[in-house]
JSON list of C-alpha atoms in Angstrom, two decimals:
[
{"chain": "A", "resi": 13, "resn": "MET", "atom": "CA", "xyz": [32.18, -53.79, -93.82]},
{"chain": "A", "resi": 14, "resn": "GLY", "atom": "CA", "xyz": [32.39, -53.05, -90.11]},
{"chain": "A", "resi": 15, "resn": "ALA", "atom": "CA", "xyz": [35.99, -54.03, -89.38]},
{"chain": "A", "resi": 16, "resn": "ALA", "atom": "CA", "xyz": [39.13, -52.53, -90.79]},
{"chain": "A", "resi": 17, "resn": "GLY", "atom": "CA", "xyz": [40.18, -54.32, -93.94]},
{"chain": "A", "resi": 18, "resn": "VAL", "atom": "CA", "xyz": [43.81, -53.28, -94.22]},
{"chain": "A", "resi": 19, "resn": "THR", "atom": "CA", "xyz": [46.40, -53.66, -91.50]},
{"chain": "A", "resi": 20, "resn": "GLY", "atom": "CA", "xyz": [46.88, -50.33, -89.78]},
{"chain": "A", "resi": 21, "resn": "GLU", "atom": "CA", "xyz": [43.38, -49.04, -90.49]},
{"chain": "A", "resi": 22, "resn": "ARG", "atom": "CA", "xyz": [41.37, -48.08, -87.48]},
{"chain": "A", "resi": 23, "resn": "PRO", "atom": "CA", "xyz": [38.16, -50.08, -87.02]},
{"chain": "A", "resi": 24, "resn": "ASP", "atom": "CA", "xyz": [34.85, -48.43, -87.90]},
{"chain": "A", "resi": 25, "resn": "THR", "atom": "CA", "xyz": [33.72, -48.54, -84.27]},
{"chain": "A", "resi": 26, "resn": "GLU", "atom": "CA", "xyz": [36.77, -46.57, -83.16]},
{"chain": "A", "resi": 27, "resn": "LEU", "atom": "CA", "xyz": [36.23, -44.01, -85.92]},
{"chain": "A", "resi": 28, "resn": "ALA", "atom": "CA", "xyz": [32.55, -43.70, -84.99]},
{"chain": "A", "resi": 29, "resn": "VAL", "atom": "CA", "xyz": [33.36, -43.05, -81.33]},
{"chain": "A", "resi": 30, "resn": "LEU", "atom": "CA", "xyz": [35.95, -40.44, -82.27]},
{"chain": "A", "resi": 31, "resn": "ALA", "atom": "CA", "xyz": [33.61, -38.80, -84.80]},
{"chain": "A", "resi": 32, "resn": "ALA", "atom": "CA", "xyz": [30.76, -38.74, -82.29]},
{"chain": "A", "resi": 33, "resn": "GLY", "atom": "CA", "xyz": [33.12, -36.80, -80.05]},
{"chain": "A", "resi": 34, "resn": "GLY", "atom": "CA", "xyz": [33.67, -34.21, -82.79]},
{"chain": "A", "resi": 35, "resn": "ASP", "atom": "CA", "xyz": [36.76, -35.63, -84.54]},
{"chain": "A", "resi": 36, "resn": "GLN", "atom": "CA", "xyz": [36.25, -34.45, -88.13]},
{"chain": "A", "resi": 37, "resn": "ALA", "atom": "CA", "xyz": [39.23, -36.40, -89.45]},
{"chain": "A", "resi": 38, "resn": "ALA", "atom": "CA", "xyz": [37.80, -39.65, -88.05]},
{"chain": "A", "resi": 39, "resn": "PHE", "atom": "CA", "xyz": [34.43, -38.84, -89.63]},
{"chain": "A", "resi": 40, "resn": "ALA", "atom": "CA", "xyz": [36.09, -38.08, -92.97]},
{"chain": "A", "resi": 41, "resn": "GLU", "atom": "CA", "xyz": [37.95, -41.41, -92.84]},
{"chain": "A", "resi": 42, "resn": "LEU", "atom": "CA", "xyz": [34.73, -43.26, -92.03]},
{"chain": "A", "resi": 43, "resn": "MET", "atom": "CA", "xyz": [32.86, -41.57, -94.88]},
{"chain": "A", "resi": 44, "resn": "THR", "atom": "CA", "xyz": [35.71, -42.15, -97.33]},
{"chain": "A", "resi": 45, "resn": "ARG", "atom": "CA", "xyz": [35.64, -45.84, -96.44]},
{"chain": "A", "resi": 46, "resn": "HIS", "atom": "CA", "xyz": [31.86, -46.23, -96.84]},
{"chain": "A", "resi": 47, "resn": "ARG", "atom": "CA", "xyz": [30.99, -43.59, -99.44]},
{"chain": "A", "resi": 48, "resn": "PRO", "atom": "CA", "xyz": [31.05, -45.86, -102.53]},
{"chain": "A", "resi": 49, "resn": "ARG", "atom": "CA", "xyz": [28.62, -48.37, -101.03]},
{"chain": "A", "resi": 50, "resn": "LEU", "atom": "CA", "xyz": [26.42, -45.67, -99.51]},
{"chain": "A", "resi": 51, "resn": "TYR", "atom": "CA", "xyz": [26.21, -43.97, -102.90]},
{"chain": "A", "resi": 52, "resn": "ALA", "atom": "CA", "xyz": [25.37, -47.31, -104.52]},
{"chain": "A", "resi": 53, "resn": "VAL", "atom": "CA", "xyz": [22.47, -47.77, -102.08]},
{"chain": "A", "resi": 54, "resn": "CYS", "atom": "CA", "xyz": [21.24, -44.21, -102.67]},
{"chain": "A", "resi": 55, "resn": "ARG", "atom": "CA", "xyz": [21.54, -44.61, -106.46]},
{"chain": "A", "resi": 56, "resn": "ARG", "atom": "CA", "xyz": [19.68, -47.89, -106.53]},
{"chain": "A", "resi": 57, "resn": "VAL", "atom": "CA", "xyz": [16.89, -46.61, -104.29]},
{"chain": "A", "resi": 58, "resn": "THR", "atom": "CA", "xyz": [16.45, -43.24, -106.04]},
{"chain": "A", "resi": 59, "resn": "CYS", "atom": "CA", "xyz": [17.23, -44.49, -109.57]},
{"chain": "A", "resi": 60, "resn": "HIS", "atom": "CA", "xyz": [18.47, -40.99, -110.40]},
{"chain": "A", "resi": 61, "resn": "ASP", "atom": "CA", "xyz": [22.03, -39.66, -110.15]},
{"chain": "A", "resi": 62, "resn": "GLN", "atom": "CA", "xyz": [21.17, -36.18, -108.90]},
{"chain": "A", "resi": 63, "resn": "ASP", "atom": "CA", "xyz": [18.73, -37.55, -106.30]},
{"chain": "A", "resi": 64, "resn": "ALA", "atom": "CA", "xyz": [21.34, -40.09, -105.21]},
{"chain": "A", "resi": 65, "resn": "GLN", "atom": "CA", "xyz": [23.88, -37.30, -104.70]},
{"chain": "A", "resi": 66, "resn": "GLU", "atom": "CA", "xyz": [21.33, -35.33, -102.66]},
{"chain": "A", "resi": 67, "resn": "ALA", "atom": "CA", "xyz": [20.50, -38.42, -100.58]},
{"chain": "A", "resi": 68, "resn": "LEU", "atom": "CA", "xyz": [24.21, -39.12, -100.04]},
{"chain": "A", "resi": 69, "resn": "GLN", "atom": "CA", "xyz": [24.78, -35.55, -98.85]},
{"chain": "A", "resi": 70, "resn": "GLU", "atom": "CA", "xyz": [21.82, -35.88, -96.48]},
{"chain": "A", "resi": 71, "resn": "THR", "atom": "CA", "xyz": [23.23, -39.23, -95.29]},
{"chain": "A", "resi": 72, "resn": "MET", "atom": "CA", "xyz": [26.55, -37.62, -94.40]},
{"chain": "A", "resi": 73, "resn": "ILE", "atom": "CA", "xyz": [24.87, -34.70, -92.62]},
{"chain": "A", "resi": 74, "resn": "LEU", "atom": "CA", "xyz": [22.59, -37.00, -90.64]},
{"chain": "A", "resi": 75, "resn": "ALA", "atom": "CA", "xyz": [25.43, -39.39, -89.83]},
{"chain": "A", "resi": 76, "resn": "TRP", "atom": "CA", "xyz": [27.52, -36.50, -88.46]},
{"chain": "A", "resi": 77, "resn": "LYS", "atom": "CA", "xyz": [24.61, -35.25, -86.36]},
{"chain": "A", "resi": 78, "resn": "ARG", "atom": "CA", "xyz": [23.49, -38.68, -85.13]},
{"chain": "A", "resi": 79, "resn": "LEU", "atom": "CA", "xyz": [26.69, -40.64, -84.62]},
{"chain": "A", "resi": 80, "resn": "GLY", "atom": "CA", "xyz": [26.29, -40.04, -80.90]},
{"chain": "A", "resi": 81, "resn": "GLU", "atom": "CA", "xyz": [23.05, -42.08, -81.10]},
{"chain": "A", "resi": 82, "resn": "PHE", "atom": "CA", "xyz": [24.84, -45.10, -82.60]},
{"chain": "A", "resi": 83, "resn": "ASP", "atom": "CA", "xyz": [24.49, -47.78, -79.94]},
{"chain": "A", "resi": 84, "resn": "GLY", "atom": "CA", "xyz": [26.75, -50.49, -81.34]},
{"chain": "A", "resi": 85, "resn": "ARG", "atom": "CA", "xyz": [23.97, -53.11, -81.72]},
{"chain": "A", "resi": 86, "resn": "SER", "atom": "CA", "xyz": [24.91, -53.41, -85.38]},
{"chain": "A", "resi": 87, "resn": "ALA", "atom": "CA", "xyz": [28.02, -52.74, -87.42]},
{"chain": "A", "resi": 88, "resn": "VAL", "atom": "CA", "xyz": [28.73, -49.08, -88.17]},
{"chain": "A", "resi": 89, "resn": "GLY", "atom": "CA", "xyz": [28.34, -49.81, -91.88]},
{"chain": "A", "resi": 90, "resn": "THR", "atom": "CA", "xyz": [24.94, -51.38, -91.30]},
{"chain": "A", "resi": 91, "resn": "TRP", "atom": "CA", "xyz": [23.84, -48.33, -89.33]},
{"chain": "A", "resi": 92, "resn": "LEU", "atom": "CA", "xyz": [25.06, -46.11, -92.17]},
{"chain": "A", "resi": 93, "resn": "TYR", "atom": "CA", "xyz": [23.02, -48.20, -94.66]},
{"chain": "A", "resi": 94, "resn": "ARG", "atom": "CA", "xyz": [19.95, -47.43, -92.60]},
{"chain": "A", "resi": 95, "resn": "VAL", "atom": "CA", "xyz": [20.66, -43.71, -92.70]},
{"chain": "A", "resi": 96, "resn": "ALA", "atom": "CA", "xyz": [21.35, -43.84, -96.46]},
{"chain": "A", "resi": 97, "resn": "THR", "atom": "CA", "xyz": [18.28, -45.94, -97.26]},
{"chain": "A", "resi": 98, "resn": "ASN", "atom": "CA", "xyz": [15.99, -43.64, -95.31]},
{"chain": "A", "resi": 99, "resn": "ALA", "atom": "CA", "xyz": [17.57, -40.54, -96.86]},
{"chain": "A", "resi": 100, "resn": "ALA", "atom": "CA", "xyz": [17.12, -42.01, -100.35]},
{"chain": "A", "resi": 101, "resn": "ILE", "atom": "CA", "xyz": [13.48, -42.92, -99.74]},
{"chain": "A", "resi": 102, "resn": "ASP", "atom": "CA", "xyz": [12.86, -39.45, -98.33]},
{"chain": "A", "resi": 103, "resn": "GLU", "atom": "CA", "xyz": [14.49, -37.92, -101.41]},
{"chain": "A", "resi": 104, "resn": "VAL", "atom": "CA", "xyz": [12.23, -39.92, -103.74]},
{"chain": "A", "resi": 105, "resn": "ARG", "atom": "CA", "xyz": [9.17, -38.82, -101.76]},
{"chain": "A", "resi": 106, "resn": "ARG", "atom": "CA", "xyz": [10.38, -35.23, -101.59]},
{"chain": "A", "resi": 107, "resn": "ARG", "atom": "CA", "xyz": [10.83, -35.03, -105.33]},
{"chain": "A", "resi": 108, "resn": "LYS", "atom": "CA", "xyz": [7.34, -36.52, -105.78]},
{"chain": "A", "resi": 109, "resn": "ARG", "atom": "CA", "xyz": [8.29, -37.96, -109.09]},
{"chain": "A", "resi": 110, "resn": "ALA", "atom": "CA", "xyz": [8.59, -41.44, -110.37]},
{"chain": "A", "resi": 111, "resn": "PRO", "atom": "CA", "xyz": [12.25, -42.45, -110.30]},
{"chain": "A", "resi": 112, "resn": "GLU", "atom": "CA", "xyz": [13.87, -42.92, -113.65]},
{"chain": "A", "resi": 113, "resn": "PRO", "atom": "CA", "xyz": [17.20, -44.16, -114.91]},
{"chain": "A", "resi": 114, "resn": "ALA", "atom": "CA", "xyz": [19.98, -41.57, -114.93]},
{"chain": "A", "resi": 115, "resn": "GLU", "atom": "CA", "xyz": [19.92, -40.95, -118.66]},
{"chain": "A", "resi": 116, "resn": "GLU", "atom": "CA", "xyz": [17.89, -42.08, -121.57]},
{"chain": "A", "resi": 117, "resn": "VAL", "atom": "CA", "xyz": [19.90, -44.82, -123.12]},
{"chain": "A", "resi": 118, "resn": "PRO", "atom": "CA", "xyz": [19.45, -45.23, -126.85]},
{"chain": "A", "resi": 119, "resn": "GLU", "atom": "CA", "xyz": [18.51, -48.63, -128.09]},
{"chain": "A", "resi": 120, "resn": "PRO", "atom": "CA", "xyz": [21.73, -50.56, -128.41]},
{"chain": "A", "resi": 121, "resn": "THR", "atom": "CA", "xyz": [23.22, -51.30, -131.75]},
{"chain": "A", "resi": 122, "resn": "PRO", "atom": "CA", "xyz": [24.35, -54.87, -132.29]},
{"chain": "A", "resi": 123, "resn": "VAL", "atom": "CA", "xyz": [25.73, -55.98, -128.95]},
{"chain": "A", "resi": 124, "resn": "ARG", "atom": "CA", "xyz": [28.81, -58.05, -128.40]},
{"chain": "A", "resi": 125, "resn": "ALA", "atom": "CA", "xyz": [28.32, -60.96, -126.01]},
{"chain": "A", "resi": 126, "resn": "ALA", "atom": "CA", "xyz": [30.42, -59.20, -123.33]},
{"chain": "A", "resi": 127, "resn": "ASP", "atom": "CA", "xyz": [28.04, -56.22, -123.40]},
{"chain": "A", "resi": 128, "resn": "GLY", "atom": "CA", "xyz": [25.05, -58.41, -122.51]},
{"chain": "A", "resi": 129, "resn": "GLY", "atom": "CA", "xyz": [25.69, -57.95, -118.79]},
{"chain": "A", "resi": 130, "resn": "VAL", "atom": "CA", "xyz": [25.63, -54.17, -119.18]},
{"chain": "A", "resi": 131, "resn": "ILE", "atom": "CA", "xyz": [22.34, -54.29, -121.06]},
{"chain": "A", "resi": 132, "resn": "ALA", "atom": "CA", "xyz": [20.86, -56.67, -118.48]},
{"chain": "A", "resi": 133, "resn": "ARG", "atom": "CA", "xyz": [21.91, -54.34, -115.65]},
{"chain": "A", "resi": 134, "resn": "MET", "atom": "CA", "xyz": [20.30, -51.39, -117.42]},
{"chain": "A", "resi": 135, "resn": "ASP", "atom": "CA", "xyz": [17.10, -53.41, -117.74]},
{"chain": "A", "resi": 136, "resn": "VAL", "atom": "CA", "xyz": [17.21, -54.25, -114.03]},
{"chain": "A", "resi": 137, "resn": "ASP", "atom": "CA", "xyz": [17.80, -50.58, -113.15]},
{"chain": "A", "resi": 138, "resn": "ARG", "atom": "CA", "xyz": [14.79, -49.56, -115.25]},
{"chain": "A", "resi": 139, "resn": "ALA", "atom": "CA", "xyz": [12.64, -52.22, -113.57]},
{"chain": "A", "resi": 140, "resn": "LEU", "atom": "CA", "xyz": [13.87, -51.24, -110.09]},
{"chain": "A", "resi": 141, "resn": "ALA", "atom": "CA", "xyz": [12.91, -47.64, -110.83]},
{"chain": "A", "resi": 142, "resn": "GLN", "atom": "CA", "xyz": [9.31, -48.74, -111.25]},
{"chain": "A", "resi": 143, "resn": "LEU", "atom": "CA", "xyz": [9.04, -50.42, -107.84]},
{"chain": "A", "resi": 144, "resn": "PRO", "atom": "CA", "xyz": [7.53, -48.55, -104.90]},
{"chain": "A", "resi": 145, "resn": "PRO", "atom": "CA", "xyz": [10.38, -47.11, -102.77]},
{"chain": "A", "resi": 146, "resn": "GLN", "atom": "CA", "xyz": [9.86, -49.46, -99.81]},
{"chain": "A", "resi": 147, "resn": "TYR", "atom": "CA", "xyz": [10.06, -52.56, -102.05]},
{"chain": "A", "resi": 148, "resn": "ARG", "atom": "CA", "xyz": [13.02, -51.12, -103.93]},
{"chain": "A", "resi": 149, "resn": "ALA", "atom": "CA", "xyz": [14.88, -50.45, -100.68]},
{"chain": "A", "resi": 150, "resn": "VAL", "atom": "CA", "xyz": [14.37, -54.00, -99.39]},
{"chain": "A", "resi": 151, "resn": "VAL", "atom": "CA", "xyz": [15.38, -55.55, -102.74]},
{"chain": "A", "resi": 152, "resn": "VAL", "atom": "CA", "xyz": [18.52, -53.38, -102.94]},
{"chain": "A", "resi": 153, "resn": "LEU", "atom": "CA", "xyz": [19.53, -54.14, -99.35]},
{"chain": "A", "resi": 154, "resn": "ARG", "atom": "CA", "xyz": [19.06, -57.90, -99.85]},
{"chain": "A", "resi": 155, "resn": "GLU", "atom": "CA", "xyz": [20.23, -58.45, -103.42]},
{"chain": "A", "resi": 156, "resn": "ILE", "atom": "CA", "xyz": [22.86, -55.74, -103.84]},
{"chain": "A", "resi": 157, "resn": "CYS", "atom": "CA", "xyz": [24.13, -55.23, -100.29]},
{"chain": "A", "resi": 158, "resn": "ASP", "atom": "CA", "xyz": [23.65, -58.89, -99.32]},
{"chain": "A", "resi": 159, "resn": "LEU", "atom": "CA", "xyz": [22.15, -58.08, -95.91]},
{"chain": "A", "resi": 160, "resn": "SER", "atom": "CA", "xyz": [20.22, -60.67, -93.93]},
{"chain": "A", "resi": 161, "resn": "TYR", "atom": "CA", "xyz": [16.48, -60.40, -93.29]},
{"chain": "A", "resi": 162, "resn": "THR", "atom": "CA", "xyz": [17.24, -59.51, -89.68]},
{"chain": "A", "resi": 163, "resn": "GLU", "atom": "CA", "xyz": [19.67, -56.75, -90.67]},
{"chain": "A", "resi": 164, "resn": "ILE", "atom": "CA", "xyz": [17.16, -55.31, -93.14]},
{"chain": "A", "resi": 165, "resn": "ALA", "atom": "CA", "xyz": [14.41, -55.44, -90.50]},
{"chain": "A", "resi": 166, "resn": "GLU", "atom": "CA", "xyz": [16.64, -53.52, -88.10]},
{"chain": "A", "resi": 167, "resn": "LEU", "atom": "CA", "xyz": [17.64, -51.02, -90.79]},
{"chain": "A", "resi": 168, "resn": "ARG", "atom": "CA", "xyz": [14.10, -50.38, -91.95]},
{"chain": "A", "resi": 169, "resn": "ASP", "atom": "CA", "xyz": [12.63, -50.65, -88.43]},
{"chain": "A", "resi": 170, "resn": "ILE", "atom": "CA", "xyz": [10.06, -53.19, -89.60]},
{"chain": "A", "resi": 171, "resn": "PRO", "atom": "CA", "xyz": [9.36, -56.81, -88.60]},
{"chain": "A", "resi": 172, "resn": "VAL", "atom": "CA", "xyz": [11.30, -59.60, -90.35]},
{"chain": "A", "resi": 173, "resn": "GLN", "atom": "CA", "xyz": [8.03, -60.94, -91.75]},
{"chain": "A", "resi": 174, "resn": "THR", "atom": "CA", "xyz": [7.38, -57.57, -93.40]},
{"chain": "A", "resi": 175, "resn": "VAL", "atom": "CA", "xyz": [10.86, -57.71, -94.93]},
{"chain": "A", "resi": 176, "resn": "LYS", "atom": "CA", "xyz": [10.11, -61.15, -96.36]},
{"chain": "A", "resi": 177, "resn": "SER", "atom": "CA", "xyz": [6.75, -59.97, -97.70]},
{"chain": "A", "resi": 178, "resn": "GLN", "atom": "CA", "xyz": [8.16, -56.80, -99.28]},
{"chain": "A", "resi": 179, "resn": "LEU", "atom": "CA", "xyz": [11.08, -58.72, -100.73]},
{"chain": "A", "resi": 180, "resn": "SER", "atom": "CA", "xyz": [8.76, -61.34, -102.22]},
{"chain": "A", "resi": 181, "resn": "ARG", "atom": "CA", "xyz": [6.48, -58.68, -103.72]},
{"chain": "A", "resi": 182, "resn": "GLY", "atom": "CA", "xyz": [9.45, -56.69, -104.99]},
{"chain": "A", "resi": 183, "resn": "ARG", "atom": "CA", "xyz": [11.03, -59.73, -106.63]},
{"chain": "A", "resi": 184, "resn": "GLN", "atom": "CA", "xyz": [7.70, -60.76, -108.16]},
{"chain": "A", "resi": 185, "resn": "ALA", "atom": "CA", "xyz": [7.19, -57.26, -109.57]},
{"chain": "A", "resi": 186, "resn": "LEU", "atom": "CA", "xyz": [10.72, -57.32, -111.01]},
{"chain": "A", "resi": 187, "resn": "VAL", "atom": "CA", "xyz": [10.03, -60.63, -112.75]},
{"chain": "A", "resi": 188, "resn": "GLU", "atom": "CA", "xyz": [6.86, -59.18, -114.23]},
{"chain": "A", "resi": 189, "resn": "LEU", "atom": "CA", "xyz": [8.63, -56.01, -115.36]},
{"chain": "A", "resi": 190, "resn": "LEU", "atom": "CA", "xyz": [11.63, -57.83, -116.81]},
{"chain": "A", "resi": 191, "resn": "THR", "atom": "CA", "xyz": [9.62, -60.45, -118.66]},
{"chain": "A", "resi": 192, "resn": "ASP", "atom": "CA", "xyz": [6.63, -58.29, -119.62]},
{"chain": "A", "resi": 193, "resn": "ARG", "atom": "CA", "xyz": [4.30, -60.92, -118.21]},
{"chain": "A", "resi": 194, "resn": "PRO", "atom": "CA", "xyz": [2.90, -61.83, -114.82]},
{"chain": "A", "resi": 195, "resn": "ALA", "atom": "CA", "xyz": [5.10, -64.03, -112.66]},
{"chain": "A", "resi": 196, "resn": "VAL", "atom": "CA", "xyz": [3.95, -67.58, -112.10]},
{"chain": "A", "resi": 197, "resn": "ARG", "atom": "CA", "xyz": [2.68, -67.87, -108.56]},
{"chain": "A", "resi": 198, "resn": "SER", "atom": "CA", "xyz": [3.15, -71.14, -106.77]},
{"chain": "A", "resi": 199, "resn": "ALA", "atom": "CA", "xyz": [0.52, -72.45, -104.40]}
]
């Protein structure tokens, strides 16, 4: 996510330096490149389309204001994940409402086998919406964004052990929510 993927594209670090210096075109290119994944993080953390859009807007505003603070210790994309995750959690707290899926989805009529993945994803989204925001954020960053424990710890500004604990609790809660029964705990 940090390096340019197509020949001729400028690397994220170059765009970040230019944007930090006030180059709006460089910032626009950086946001265009990362917007889909940033929105995905916001959507998964807020579990609500409108809140995700608000969090994404806040992410872009904060990124523009704070790019000068980016120190290069992580990839630009990783730094942007941190901004997006925090903005999404703040949006959930600001709304002071339990997150919910984007729309009420009617019970499916007979489902073709190919639609099973869609139904399963909707079930996971509903279960994610019921997790506390800090667990949801860690689960999304690990399972959806495929970040390492260390990257998540840096993003969330928490110890790696706390990441592992929150991830374990989040996963356990998901199992319970998805199976309607308590997860089996191993000794």
